Coordinates of C-alpha atoms in Angstrom, one line a residue:
M182 CA 4.0 13.6 13.9
S183 CA 4.4 11.0 16.7
G184 CA 6.5 7.9 16.3
G185 CA 8.9 9.1 13.7
G186 CA 9.0 12.9 13.6
P187 CA 9.1 15.0 10.4
P188 CA 11.1 14.0 7.4
A189 CA 14.8 14.7 7.6
A190 CA 16.3 17.4 5.4
I191 CA 18.5 16.5 2.5
P192 CA 22.0 18.0 3.2
G193 CA 22.5 21.3 1.4
G194 CA 18.8 22.1 0.8
D195 CA 15.4 22.5 2.4
L196 CA 13.8 19.4 0.9
P197 CA 12.8 16.4 3.0
A198 CA 14.7 13.2 2.4
A199 CA 12.9 10.3 0.6
I200 CA 11.9 8.1 3.4
P201 CA 12.0 4.4 2.6
G202 CA 8.8 2.5 2.9
A203 CA 5.9 4.8 1.9
G204 CA 4.4 7.1 -0.6
P205 CA 1.3 7.9 -2.6
G206 CA 0.8 4.2 -2.7
D207 CA 3.0 3.2 0.2
R208 CA 3.9 -0.2 1.8
P209 CA 5.6 1.1 4.8
T210 CA 5.3 -1.7 7.3
L211 CA 7.2 -4.7 6.1
R212 CA 10.5 -5.8 4.8
L213 CA 9.9 -7.8 1.6
R214 CA 13.4 -9.2 1.0
E215 CA 16.1 -11.0 2.9
N216 CA 19.2 -9.0 3.8
G217 CA 21.5 -8.6 0.9
E218 CA 19.0 -8.8 -1.9
P219 CA 18.2 -5.8 -4.1
G220 CA 15.7 -3.5 -2.5
D221 CA 16.4 -4.8 0.9
G222 CA 15.0 -2.9 3.8
A223 CA 11.7 -1.5 2.5
S224 CA 10.2 0.0 -0.6
H225 CA 11.7 3.1 -2.3
E226 CA 8.6 5.1 -1.9
P227 CA 8.7 8.2 0.4
D228 CA 6.3 9.7 2.8
A229 CA 5.9 7.6 5.9
P230 CA 7.7 8.7 9.0
H231 CA 10.2 6.1 9.9
D232 CA 11.2 5.6 13.6
A233 CA 14.9 4.9 13.2
Q234 CA 15.3 4.4 17.0
A235 CA 12.8 1.6 17.1
S236 CA 14.9 -0.8 15.1
E237 CA 18.6 -1.0 16.0
A238 CA 19.6 -4.6 15.2
P239 CA 20.3 -5.4 11.6
D240 CA 17.8 -8.2 11.5
D241 CA 15.0 -6.2 13.2
P242 CA 12.1 -5.1 11.0
P243 CA 11.9 -1.5 10.0
R244 CA 9.4 0.3 12.2
Y245 CA 7.2 3.1 10.8
A246 CA 5.0 5.5 12.7
P247 CA 1.4 4.2 12.9
E248 CA 0.5 7.9 12.9
W249 CA 1.2 7.9 9.1
L250 CA -1.0 4.9 8.6
R251 CA -3.8 6.5 10.7
L252 CA -3.4 9.7 8.7
R253 CA -4.0 8.0 5.4
E254 CA -6.7 5.5 6.5
D255 CA -9.7 7.6 5.7
A256 CA -8.3 8.5 2.3
D257 CA -7.6 4.9 1.5
A258 CA -11.1 3.8 2.5
A259 CA -12.7 6.5 0.3
A260 CA -10.5 5.6 -2.6
R261 CA -10.9 1.8 -2.7
A262 CA -12.9 0.6 -5.7
H263 CA -16.3 -0.5 -4.3
G264 CA -17.2 -1.7 -7.8
L265 CA -15.0 -4.8 -7.3
L266 CA -17.0 -5.8 -4.2
D267 CA -20.0 -7.3 -6.0
P268 CA -18.1 -9.8 -8.1
L269 CA -16.0 -10.6 -5.0
R270 CA -19.2 -11.2 -2.9
V271 CA -20.5 -13.5 -5.6
R272 CA -17.4 -15.5 -5.7
L273 CA -17.2 -15.9 -1.9
A274 CA -20.9 -16.8 -1.6
N275 CA -20.4 -19.6 -4.1
L276 CA -17.6 -21.2 -2.0
P277 CA -18.3 -24.4 -0.1
T278 CA -19.4 -23.7 3.4
R279 CA -16.6 -24.0 6.0
A280 CA -16.6 -24.2 9.7
G281 CA -15.5 -20.8 10.9
G282 CA -16.5 -19.1 7.7
L283 CA -14.3 -17.3 5.2
V284 CA -10.5 -17.3 5.7
V285 CA -8.8 -14.0 4.7
H286 CA -5.1 -13.5 4.5
D287 CA -4.1 -9.8 4.7
L288 CA -0.5 -9.4 3.5
G289 CA 1.5 -6.6 5.0
C290 CA -1.4 -5.6 7.2
G291 CA 0.2 -2.7 8.9
T292 CA -2.2 -1.4 11.5
G293 CA -5.1 -3.4 10.0
S294 CA -6.9 -0.8 7.9
M295 CA -7.9 -3.3 5.2
G296 CA -9.7 -5.5 7.7
R297 CA -11.4 -2.5 9.3
W298 CA -12.6 -1.5 5.8
L299 CA -13.5 -4.8 4.3
A300 CA -14.7 -7.2 7.0
P301 CA -17.8 -5.0 7.8
L302 CA -18.7 -5.0 4.0
L303 CA -18.8 -8.9 3.7
D304 CA -21.5 -11.2 5.1
G305 CA -20.7 -14.3 7.0
A306 CA -18.2 -15.4 9.7
Q307 CA -14.6 -14.5 8.9
H308 CA -11.2 -15.4 10.2
W309 CA -8.5 -13.0 9.2
V310 CA -4.8 -14.0 9.2
L311 CA -2.8 -10.8 9.5
H312 CA 0.7 -11.0 8.0
D313 CA 3.5 -8.4 8.7
R314 CA 7.1 -8.2 9.6
D315 CA 6.6 -5.7 12.5
P316 CA 5.3 -7.3 15.7
Y317 CA 4.3 -3.9 17.1
L318 CA 2.0 -3.2 14.1
L319 CA 0.7 -6.8 14.2
H320 CA -0.4 -6.2 17.8
F321 CA -2.0 -2.9 16.9
A322 CA -3.9 -4.5 14.0
A323 CA -5.2 -7.4 16.1
V324 CA -6.4 -5.2 18.9
A325 CA -8.1 -2.7 16.5
S326 CA -9.6 -5.4 14.2
P327 CA -13.4 -5.4 13.6
R328 CA -15.4 -8.0 15.6
S329 CA -18.4 -8.4 13.3
A330 CA -19.3 -8.8 9.6
A331 CA -21.9 -6.9 7.6
D332 CA -24.6 -9.4 8.8
G333 CA -23.4 -9.4 12.4
S334 CA -21.5 -12.7 12.1
R335 CA -18.3 -13.1 14.1
V336 CA -14.9 -11.9 12.9
T337 CA -11.8 -13.4 14.4
V338 CA -8.1 -12.7 13.8
E339 CA -4.7 -14.3 14.2
T340 CA -1.3 -12.8 13.4
R341 CA 1.7 -14.2 11.6
R342 CA 5.1 -12.4 11.6
G343 CA 7.4 -13.0 8.7
E344 CA 8.2 -12.5 5.0
I345 CA 5.6 -12.5 2.3
A346 CA 7.6 -12.0 -0.8
R347 CA 8.0 -15.8 -1.2
L348 CA 4.5 -16.8 0.0
T349 CA 3.5 -20.3 -1.3
A350 CA 0.3 -22.0 -2.0
D351 CA 0.8 -24.2 1.1
A352 CA 0.9 -21.1 3.3
L353 CA -2.5 -20.1 1.8
A354 CA -4.0 -23.5 2.1
G355 CA -7.7 -23.1 3.0
A356 CA -7.8 -19.4 2.2
S357 CA -10.9 -17.9 0.7
L358 CA -9.3 -14.5 -0.1
V359 CA -5.9 -12.8 -0.1
T360 CA -5.9 -9.0 0.4
A361 CA -3.3 -6.3 0.5
S362 CA -3.0 -2.5 0.2
A363 CA -0.3 -0.7 -1.7
L364 CA 1.8 -3.9 -2.0
L365 CA 2.2 -4.6 -5.7
D366 CA 4.2 -1.5 -6.5
V367 CA 7.0 -2.5 -4.1
L368 CA 7.4 -6.0 -5.5
T369 CA 9.5 -7.2 -8.4
A370 CA 8.0 -9.0 -11.4
R371 CA 9.3 -12.3 -10.0
E372 CA 7.7 -11.7 -6.7
V373 CA 4.4 -10.7 -8.3
D374 CA 4.4 -13.9 -10.3
A375 CA 5.1 -15.9 -7.1
L376 CA 2.2 -14.2 -5.5
A377 CA -0.1 -15.0 -8.4
A378 CA 1.1 -18.6 -8.4
A379 CA 0.5 -19.0 -4.7
C380 CA -3.1 -17.6 -5.0
A381 CA -3.8 -19.9 -8.0
G382 CA -2.3 -22.9 -6.3
A383 CA -4.6 -22.2 -3.3
G384 CA -7.6 -21.5 -5.5
C385 CA -8.4 -18.3 -3.7
A386 CA -9.4 -14.8 -4.8
A387 CA -7.1 -11.8 -4.4
L388 CA -8.1 -8.2 -3.8
L389 CA -5.0 -6.0 -4.1
T390 CA -5.8 -2.3 -3.6
L391 CA -4.2 1.1 -3.9
S392 CA -1.3 0.4 -6.3
V393 CA 0.1 3.6 -7.6
A394 CA -0.7 4.3 -11.3
G395 CA 2.1 6.8 -11.9
R396 CA -0.2 9.8 -12.4
V397 CA -0.8 12.8 -10.1
D398 CA -3.0 15.8 -10.9
L399 CA -2.5 19.0 -8.9
T400 CA -4.8 22.1 -9.2
P401 CA -3.7 24.7 -9.8
A402 CA -1.2 23.2 -12.3
H403 CA 2.5 24.2 -12.3
P404 CA 5.2 23.7 -15.0
L405 CA 7.2 21.4 -12.7
D406 CA 4.4 19.0 -12.0
A407 CA 5.2 16.6 -14.8
E408 CA 9.0 16.6 -14.2
I409 CA 8.5 15.9 -10.5
A410 CA 6.1 13.1 -11.3
D411 CA 8.4 11.5 -13.8
A412 CA 11.4 11.6 -11.4
F413 CA 9.2 10.1 -8.6
N414 CA 8.1 7.3 -10.9
D415 CA 11.8 6.5 -11.8
H416 CA 12.6 6.5 -8.1
Q417 CA 9.9 3.9 -7.5
R418 CA 11.4 1.6 -10.2
R419 CA 14.8 1.5 -8.6
S420 CA 16.3 -1.9 -7.7
G421 CA 13.9 -3.7 -10.0
L422 CA 10.7 -2.8 -8.2
L423 CA 7.6 -2.4 -10.4
G424 CA 6.3 0.9 -9.1
P425 CA 3.6 2.3 -11.5
D426 CA 4.0 -0.7 -13.8
A427 CA 2.8 -3.1 -11.1
V428 CA -0.8 -3.5 -11.9
G429 CA -0.2 -4.3 -15.5
V430 CA 2.4 -6.9 -14.6
A431 CA 0.2 -8.4 -11.9
A432 CA -2.9 -8.6 -14.2
D433 CA -0.8 -10.5 -16.8
A434 CA 0.7 -12.8 -14.1
F435 CA -2.7 -13.7 -12.6
A436 CA -4.1 -14.2 -16.1
V437 CA -1.3 -16.6 -17.0
H438 CA -2.1 -18.6 -13.9
G439 CA -5.8 -18.9 -15.1
A440 CA -7.4 -16.1 -13.0
T441 CA -10.2 -13.8 -14.2
V442 CA -8.8 -10.3 -13.6
R443 CA -10.7 -7.0 -13.1
T444 CA -9.2 -3.6 -12.4
Q445 CA -10.7 -0.3 -11.4
P446 CA -9.3 3.2 -10.5
S447 CA -9.0 4.1 -6.8
P448 CA -7.7 7.6 -6.6
W449 CA -7.0 9.7 -3.5
R450 CA -8.9 13.0 -3.9
L451 CA -7.3 15.4 -1.5
G452 CA -8.6 18.9 -0.7
P453 CA -8.7 21.4 2.1
D454 CA -9.9 18.9 4.7
D455 CA -6.9 16.7 4.0
A456 CA -4.2 19.3 4.5
E457 CA -2.2 17.2 7.0
L458 CA -2.1 14.2 4.8
T459 CA -1.4 16.3 1.7
T460 CA 1.5 18.1 3.4
Q461 CA 3.2 14.8 4.3
W462 CA 2.5 13.3 0.9
L463 CA 4.0 16.4 -0.8
R464 CA 7.2 16.3 1.2
G465 CA 7.8 12.7 0.4
W466 CA 6.8 12.9 -3.2
V467 CA 9.1 15.9 -3.9
G468 CA 11.9 14.4 -1.7
A469 CA 12.0 11.2 -3.7
A470 CA 12.0 13.1 -7.0
V471 CA 15.1 15.1 -5.9
E472 CA 16.8 11.9 -4.6
Q473 CA 16.4 10.5 -8.1
R474 CA 17.4 13.6 -9.9
P475 CA 19.6 15.9 -7.7
E476 CA 19.7 18.5 -10.4
L477 CA 16.1 19.4 -9.5
R478 CA 17.1 20.4 -5.9
E479 CA 16.9 24.2 -6.2
S480 CA 13.8 24.4 -8.4
A481 CA 12.1 21.6 -6.4
A482 CA 12.7 23.5 -3.1
R483 CA 10.9 26.5 -4.4
Y484 CA 8.2 24.3 -5.9
L485 CA 7.6 22.5 -2.6
A486 CA 7.5 25.8 -0.6
M487 CA 4.9 27.1 -3.0
R488 CA 2.8 24.0 -2.9
L489 CA 2.9 23.8 0.9
A490 CA 1.8 27.4 1.1
S491 CA -1.2 26.6 -1.2
C492 CA -2.0 23.6 0.9
A493 CA -2.0 25.7 4.1
T494 CA -4.5 28.2 2.6
G495 CA -6.8 25.5 1.3
E496 CA -6.2 26.3 -2.4
L497 CA -4.5 23.1 -3.4
R498 CA -6.3 20.1 -4.8
V499 CA -4.5 16.8 -5.4
V500 CA -5.6 13.6 -7.2
V501 CA -3.2 10.7 -6.6
H502 CA -4.1 8.0 -9.0
H503 CA -4.1 4.3 -7.9
T504 CA -5.6 1.1 -9.3
D505 CA -7.3 -1.8 -7.5
L506 CA -7.1 -5.3 -8.9
L507 CA -9.4 -8.3 -8.2
A508 CA -8.2 -11.7 -9.4
L509 CA -10.6 -14.6 -9.3
C510 CA -8.4 -17.7 -9.4
R511 CA -10.0 -21.0 -10.2
P512 CA -11.1 -22.8 -7.0
T513 CA -9.0 -25.9 -6.4
G514 CA -10.9 -28.8 -7.9
G515 CA -13.3 -26.6 -9.9
T516 CA -13.7 -23.8 -12.3
S517 CA -14.0 -20.0 -11.7

């Protein structure tokens, strides 16, 4: 894969190392915390190739191969819960008319896949504010952003480089909607509450997609499936990150701040046509499990080899479960 190369091997075995910043519900493109805080650097999820040569200075953002984000974009688009779009459209249609149309803040935008998916599904003029820590990915997202909405109205973009874990209501002033993909599971409970408070303070809706649910179904089944999944889930929770508990914590946080919350499943369904994505996902998933539980190394190496062989022959099917969350916060000065 371009931009980052294949996952590095764990010394003493044939397994890939867990690569910070990505996974079945990855958030590979932004550093969420200041240096020195727990979890600094990126998420603990594996899978996305990381270009170590692209970021040499300690304060530079981590850079991840946009090839990984391209590889998963179609699977993400197919997985996102379309059932949440109708209540979102109703909410947006009932907002006061503003010059320039809807204002959408996309947090941790990466290469801009959320905008490419959502903007053409919404009517009306839109202005997207793309947030990320990596200037290279921000440039890519801006260049590749859609130019028209579902009804042909104009879509414009701007970029903002910086941290999002401490986003405030002031930073979201005037926002109609906040979006993100695979973000909640790499936040702490405190950060999720701060995000909910910021959205509530700004009176905007939030559509937060593709948070990992902690469940993976592989066909054909194997006795090690559950143990690898449990170890991976424990890996995601390191340093206080929420991992597969994120959606429940976020739903409670938004509800406490007065929002109406809806959730729907948004699973990846990977088959023979997704072999390249499945291969990279498998390597990161198993690598993270072994990093969490080194005693699994030998059995996991055999497991991974078997799974990769099944993937190459088109026999493997994988369902990676995610959940999408829509929070309809009370508009400022009114009711939801």
